[in-house]
Amino acid sequence: MTSSATDDTVQVTTPRRPRRAPLLLGPAFVAAIAYVDPGNVAANLTAGARYGYLLLWVLVAANAMAVLVQYQSAKLGLVTGDSLPGVLGQRMRRTPRLAFWMQAEVVAAATDIAEVVGGAIALNLLFGVPLPLGGLIVGVVSLLLLATQNRYGQRRFEHVIIALLAVITVGFLAGLFVSPPDARGVLSGLVPRFDGTDSVLLAASMLGATVMPHAIYVHSALARDRHGRPTGASLREILRSTRWDVGIALAVAGAVNIGLLLLAASGLRGVPGTDSIPGAYDAIADALGMGIAVAFAIGLLASGLASTSVGAYAGATIMEGLIHKRIPLLVRRVVTLIPAIILLAVGADATWTLVLSQVVLSFGIPFAVIPLVALTRNRTVMGTHRNGPWLHATLLLVVTLVVALNVTLLVLLLLG
């Protein structure tokens, strides 16, 4: 798989004529799917149902961080002609490289669990499909989506993913037109604060669901696979377009995440069972009508299908970059499906499984962000496109906040 980026594509070094900016958009929309996966749905609905608008500030801050970080990943891929895992794989010794690969694969596995479980829940809500069978169906359909990329190229794959993103957006935000949020509550939710250990756990889950490690790894590969390694005026044009690509894509993803929390805070708080996705679906049907509930479930299904495809793309990028291995896509898909199917088969609480998977992702964020910040400041790697001191300081602040939240979470969990 592109990792299916073909060698010919990766090695392009001749300047290209700048193209119209809209034609350069797309890679960030694929990466943005990771920001609206079923783990986000569970974390944001749970936060809104339990705490109302309290944790809205977490989503706003996390989305701002995500814009900064995702652009840095795309820029690294464009300037170096390699993915973030690929650059790290060239610079690390064998033992630390293997250790780094293992933690990245754990993060990818947690991601896949969230995506498959979420899609299975959606099929169960819409059609009554048993959860294990639903998980298997999601895995098979994700293979078909990936086959689009392999057979027709990345541009066609981007079109499919963007279409699914549109379905997700409509499905998840439709309820806000029926139950609009309280303006005073929204303003109060922008003030940073917590309410006990559980709210910190949810905040870490929301952060892990918003600033996604595998999206950081894969965005560099997506930009490289689409544009190769441009130089000169072509590179400057593509970098400008990439800023728009990232800004627009993550604005859409951020609106979806914030909308989910606002929907739960305005219409589901205090309703029994609404801290689970099936409970929220039932409550939405009772409060807002079956049409809105079906739209929500369709959005959830589109989220699971699209995000698990992007997750497989990310997994292949991580493996190829760090250990220089490729395995058949069918084998990878089967292996990564196993943990999710087992959890569904043994009856693990699906929604809480999604939330905990996002906590795992939260702990994986520093391993992706810290090397990215260091590399994009490195003159040897980035040349004249390395980050200036103010941007570097801002990125260091982002890393510090992420690490501080995770350390706080760990301490509270140990003490509680």
XYZ file of C-alpha atoms in Angstrom:
416
model
C 0.000 0.000 0.000
C 1.354 3.444 -0.415
C 2.983 3.212 1.575
C 1.365 2.611 -1.846
C 3.121 5.731 -2.748
C 5.068 4.336 -5.622
C 8.812 4.788 -5.743
C 8.415 6.923 -8.865
C 6.117 9.275 -6.966
C 8.357 9.569 -3.939
C 11.454 10.341 -5.982
C 9.998 13.243 -7.967
C 12.352 16.181 -7.428
C 11.823 18.378 -10.469
C 9.801 21.558 -9.980
C 6.194 21.404 -11.046
C 4.094 24.203 -12.373
C 1.911 25.552 -9.563
C -1.638 24.345 -9.964
C -4.838 25.983 -8.873
C -5.172 25.748 -5.099
C -8.475 23.797 -5.039
C -6.841 20.991 -7.012
C -4.187 20.687 -4.296
C -6.689 20.127 -1.493
C -7.460 16.623 -0.230
C -4.774 14.952 1.911
C -5.831 16.820 5.056
C -9.435 15.727 4.561
C -8.295 12.096 4.643
C -6.275 12.748 7.804
C -9.234 14.643 9.299
C -11.336 11.476 9.216
C -9.208 10.314 12.148
C -10.580 13.275 14.096
C -14.217 12.260 13.678
C -13.938 8.533 14.310
C -16.269 6.583 16.650
C -13.868 7.150 19.556
C -14.585 10.864 19.257
C -18.300 10.157 19.246
C -18.119 8.148 22.463
C -15.806 10.564 24.257
C -17.714 13.693 23.284
C -21.184 12.285 23.924
C -20.054 10.937 27.294
C -18.505 14.284 28.245
C -21.605 16.243 27.242
C -24.073 13.849 28.867
C -22.165 13.724 32.169
C -20.793 17.233 32.489
C -22.775 19.397 30.117
C -20.664 22.162 28.624
C -17.851 21.803 31.190
C -15.258 20.239 28.861
C -16.015 22.242 25.719
C -12.731 24.119 26.196
C -10.832 20.836 25.808
C -12.176 20.355 22.294
C -11.473 23.946 21.275
C -7.889 23.765 22.553
C -7.318 20.296 21.108
C -8.542 21.341 17.667
C -6.235 24.367 17.651
C -3.349 22.037 18.566
C -4.378 19.642 15.823
C -4.231 22.352 13.132
C -0.668 23.246 14.130
C 0.500 19.663 14.384
C -1.111 18.324 11.206
C 0.358 21.095 9.105
C 3.809 20.316 10.497
C 3.369 16.665 9.535
C 2.294 17.547 5.989
C 5.158 20.037 5.643
C 7.684 17.423 6.754
C 6.396 15.005 4.113
C 6.543 17.631 1.357
C 9.998 18.991 2.201
C 11.698 15.632 2.809
C 9.748 13.456 0.380
C 9.315 10.943 3.200
C 6.847 10.158 5.982
C 7.441 10.966 9.644
C 7.982 7.258 10.452
C 10.332 7.036 7.464
C 12.455 9.972 8.628
C 12.594 8.536 12.145
C 13.450 5.091 10.788
C 16.490 6.530 9.026
C 17.758 8.338 12.120
C 17.179 5.805 14.919
C 19.263 2.794 15.908
C 17.718 -0.629 15.691
C 16.677 -1.191 19.331
C 15.018 2.202 19.947
C 13.515 2.040 16.459
C 11.841 -1.300 17.217
C 10.605 -0.012 20.586
C 9.187 3.067 18.925
C 7.513 0.910 16.286
C 5.905 -1.279 18.956
C 4.319 1.664 20.783
C 3.133 3.099 17.478
C 1.501 -0.223 16.609
C -0.231 -0.295 20.028
C -1.630 3.138 19.228
C -2.740 1.911 15.796
C -4.408 -1.118 17.404
C -6.292 1.107 19.863
C -7.413 3.209 16.926
C -8.657 0.196 15.019
C -10.606 -1.073 18.017
C -12.437 2.247 18.271
C -13.251 2.371 14.583
C -14.451 -1.217 14.222
C -16.466 -1.150 17.455
C -18.103 2.133 16.456
C -19.073 0.835 13.035
C -20.436 -2.351 14.608
C -22.587 -0.311 17.007
C -23.971 1.668 14.068
C -24.912 -1.496 12.146
C -26.558 -2.845 15.279
C -28.586 0.332 15.762
C -29.642 0.564 12.120
C -30.217 -3.079 11.209
C -29.968 -5.131 14.410
C -26.745 -6.812 13.220
C -24.967 -8.617 16.100
C -21.914 -6.671 17.204
C -19.240 -9.287 16.283
C -20.745 -9.718 12.808
C -20.995 -5.952 12.460
C -17.315 -5.601 13.296
C -16.452 -8.148 10.618
C -18.578 -6.307 8.051
C -16.827 -3.028 8.860
C -13.462 -4.702 8.320
C -14.479 -6.143 4.951
C -15.908 -2.841 3.702
C -12.734 -1.029 4.776
C -10.808 -3.403 2.507
C -13.021 -2.386 -0.405
C -12.387 1.293 0.345
C -8.646 0.689 0.441
C -8.891 -1.186 -2.856
C -10.157 2.084 -4.347
C -6.883 3.718 -3.396
C -4.765 0.861 -4.684
C -6.592 0.535 -8.006
C -7.633 4.082 -8.869
C -5.056 6.179 -7.029
C -5.081 8.508 -4.071
C -7.220 11.200 -5.696
C -10.184 8.837 -6.087
C -9.636 7.568 -2.525
C -9.730 11.177 -1.297
C -13.040 11.723 -3.108
C -14.585 8.701 -1.396
C -13.336 9.775 2.035
C -14.513 13.368 1.559
C -17.963 12.067 0.604
C -18.046 10.010 3.795
C -16.915 13.067 5.765
C -19.894 14.969 4.364
C -22.229 12.179 5.522
C -20.599 12.233 8.963
C -21.003 15.999 9.252
C -24.675 16.009 8.324
C -25.447 12.947 10.433
C -23.829 14.258 13.596
C -24.880 17.900 13.368
C -28.489 17.487 12.246
C -29.712 17.275 15.826
C -28.408 20.750 16.677
C -31.035 22.308 14.414
C -33.746 20.639 16.472
C -32.117 21.153 19.897
C -29.824 24.193 19.724
C -27.331 24.683 22.570
C -27.662 27.281 25.308
C -25.439 30.289 24.500
C -24.634 30.966 28.161
C -23.681 27.344 28.684
C -21.429 27.419 25.633
C -19.606 30.491 26.946
C -19.164 28.913 30.364
C -17.727 25.806 28.738
C -14.867 27.825 27.261
C -13.418 28.437 30.752
C -10.756 25.761 31.492
C -11.634 23.667 34.548
C -12.303 20.098 35.717
C -14.711 18.395 38.096
C -12.941 15.431 39.650
C -10.859 12.522 38.411
C -13.440 11.223 35.965
C -13.600 14.559 34.152
C -9.804 14.493 33.749
C -10.054 10.960 32.347
C -12.641 12.148 29.849
C -10.530 15.189 28.975
C -7.580 12.933 28.196
C -9.887 10.734 26.142
C -11.163 13.752 24.208
C -7.606 14.951 23.636
C -6.544 11.500 22.458
C -9.540 11.432 20.135
C -8.790 14.874 18.724
C -4.993 15.024 18.419
C -4.559 11.565 16.914
C -1.074 9.978 16.841
C -1.772 7.845 13.773
C -3.112 10.910 11.938
C 0.171 12.687 12.670
C 2.136 9.758 11.267
C -0.019 9.317 8.180
C -0.468 12.944 7.109
C 3.173 13.220 6.090
C 2.714 10.138 3.902
C -0.546 11.445 2.415
C 1.090 14.736 1.409
C 4.108 12.914 -0.017
C 1.999 10.387 -1.893
C -0.124 13.113 -3.484
C 2.565 15.667 -4.348
C 5.892 13.792 -4.374
C 8.833 15.991 -3.410
C 8.309 19.365 -5.125
C 10.938 22.094 -5.049
C 11.215 25.825 -5.579
C 8.083 27.757 -6.511
C 6.042 24.560 -6.736
C 6.885 23.664 -3.140
C 5.963 27.132 -1.903
C 2.646 26.966 -3.748
C 1.836 23.529 -2.374
C 2.757 24.551 1.176
C 0.380 27.525 0.927
C -2.393 25.292 -0.355
C -1.643 22.754 2.355
C -2.256 25.389 5.019
C -5.712 25.932 3.538
C -6.221 22.180 3.207
C -5.437 21.618 6.891
C -7.391 24.644 8.095
C -10.580 23.799 6.206
C -10.475 20.058 6.909
C -9.886 20.441 10.644
C -12.443 23.232 10.896
C -14.999 20.726 9.630
C -13.741 18.014 11.989
C -13.685 20.450 14.915
C -17.248 21.560 14.203
C -18.384 17.925 14.223
C -16.675 17.181 17.543
C -17.943 20.333 19.207
C -21.397 19.687 17.786
C -21.498 16.217 19.335
C -20.659 17.577 22.775
C -23.179 20.417 22.414
C -25.868 17.969 21.291
C -25.288 15.799 24.352
C -25.062 18.798 26.683
C -28.246 20.449 25.386
C -30.448 17.451 24.773
C -29.108 14.425 26.627
C -27.764 15.573 29.993
C -29.436 13.848 32.895
C -31.224 11.326 30.686
C -30.462 7.786 31.933
C -28.095 5.788 29.734
C -26.964 8.657 27.544
C -23.306 8.152 28.413
C -23.376 5.193 25.988
C -23.858 5.410 22.233
C -26.919 3.081 22.124
C -28.430 5.013 25.035
C -27.734 8.300 23.304
C -29.346 6.947 20.130
C -32.508 6.009 22.048
C -32.565 9.374 23.806
C -32.085 11.233 20.514
C -34.977 9.265 19.020
C -37.227 10.107 21.992
C -36.249 13.762 22.251
C -35.551 14.767 18.661
C -37.320 12.167 16.546
C -36.384 8.958 14.783
C -35.193 10.816 11.679
C -32.466 12.602 13.636
C -31.542 9.346 15.392
C -31.201 7.511 12.068
C -29.086 10.360 10.686
C -26.858 10.073 13.752
C -26.467 6.304 13.277
C -25.682 6.718 9.569
C -23.038 9.301 10.493
C -21.583 6.843 12.994
C -21.457 4.090 10.356
C -19.743 6.397 7.847
C -17.299 7.382 10.579
C -16.379 3.773 11.347
C -15.990 2.784 7.697
C -13.899 5.790 6.694
C -11.710 5.949 9.778
C -10.817 2.266 9.787
C -9.627 2.624 6.179
C -7.429 5.586 7.095
C -6.209 3.672 10.150
C -5.041 0.791 7.960
C -3.247 3.286 5.700
C -1.538 4.714 8.795
C -0.537 1.284 10.051
C 1.135 0.458 6.760
C 2.955 3.813 6.815
C 4.237 3.166 10.347
C 5.467 -0.335 9.571
C 7.178 0.546 6.318
C 8.845 3.648 7.729
C 10.135 2.195 10.983
C 10.961 -1.436 10.216
C 10.993 -1.308 6.408
C 8.488 -4.154 6.072
C 5.321 -4.534 4.064
C 2.728 -7.200 4.651
C -0.289 -7.971 2.429
C -3.164 -5.644 3.193
C -5.570 -8.548 3.756
C -3.248 -10.006 6.403
C -2.913 -6.653 8.152
C -6.666 -6.115 8.072
C -7.351 -9.556 9.585
C -4.729 -9.140 12.324
C -5.945 -5.696 13.348
C -9.569 -6.859 13.371
C -8.954 -9.646 15.868
C -8.780 -7.571 19.108
C -11.946 -5.641 18.264
C -13.894 -8.781 17.322
C -12.800 -10.512 20.541
C -13.921 -7.556 22.669
C -17.283 -7.488 20.911
C -17.704 -11.253 21.209
C -17.021 -11.367 24.970
C -19.540 -8.607 25.606
C -17.231 -5.786 26.691
C -19.066 -2.486 27.135
C -18.741 -1.012 23.657
C -18.940 2.680 24.541
C -16.491 2.468 27.438
C -14.162 0.426 25.234
C -14.203 3.339 22.799
C -13.440 5.864 25.546
C -10.548 3.812 26.961
C -9.107 3.331 23.486
C -8.894 7.102 23.204
C -7.020 7.275 26.528
C -4.431 4.902 25.029
C -4.169 7.229 22.046
C -3.665 10.167 24.379
C -0.587 8.509 25.879
C 0.742 7.930 22.361
C 0.546 11.597 21.375
C 3.921 12.690 22.855
C 5.746 9.932 20.948
C 4.424 11.381 17.697
C 4.511 15.094 18.497
C 7.923 15.412 20.191
C 9.907 13.943 17.256
C 7.826 15.986 14.807
C 8.588 19.227 16.649
C 12.291 18.383 16.814
C 12.529 17.411 13.143
C 10.679 20.458 11.800
C 13.155 22.697 13.665
C 16.163 20.753 12.341
C 17.992 22.602 9.550
C 19.540 19.380 8.229
C 16.085 17.890 7.705
C 14.048 20.934 6.678
C 16.626 23.321 5.215
C 15.227 26.806 4.729
C 11.736 25.537 5.619
C 12.577 24.738 9.226
C 10.323 26.329 11.853
C 11.247 29.722 13.256
C 11.755 30.317 16.981
C 8.224 31.582 17.700
C 6.469 28.714 15.969
C 8.855 26.257 17.593
C 8.102 27.765 21.013
C 4.367 27.438 20.340
C 4.764 23.789 19.387
C 6.827 23.163 22.519
C 3.960 24.653 24.540
C 1.565 22.231 22.843
C 3.808 19.294 23.710
C 4.098 20.496 27.312
C 0.324 20.766 27.715
C -0.247 17.308 26.269
C 2.384 15.692 28.485
C 1.127 17.565 31.571
C -2.441 16.368 31.015
C -1.299 12.780 30.630
C 0.887 12.907 33.736
C -2.017 14.386 35.694
C -4.291 11.635 34.416
C -1.803 8.930 35.414
C -1.382 10.358 38.923
C -5.121 10.653 39.459
C -5.724 7.122 38.260
C -3.037 5.737 40.565
C -4.321 7.685 43.562
C -7.972 7.042 42.797
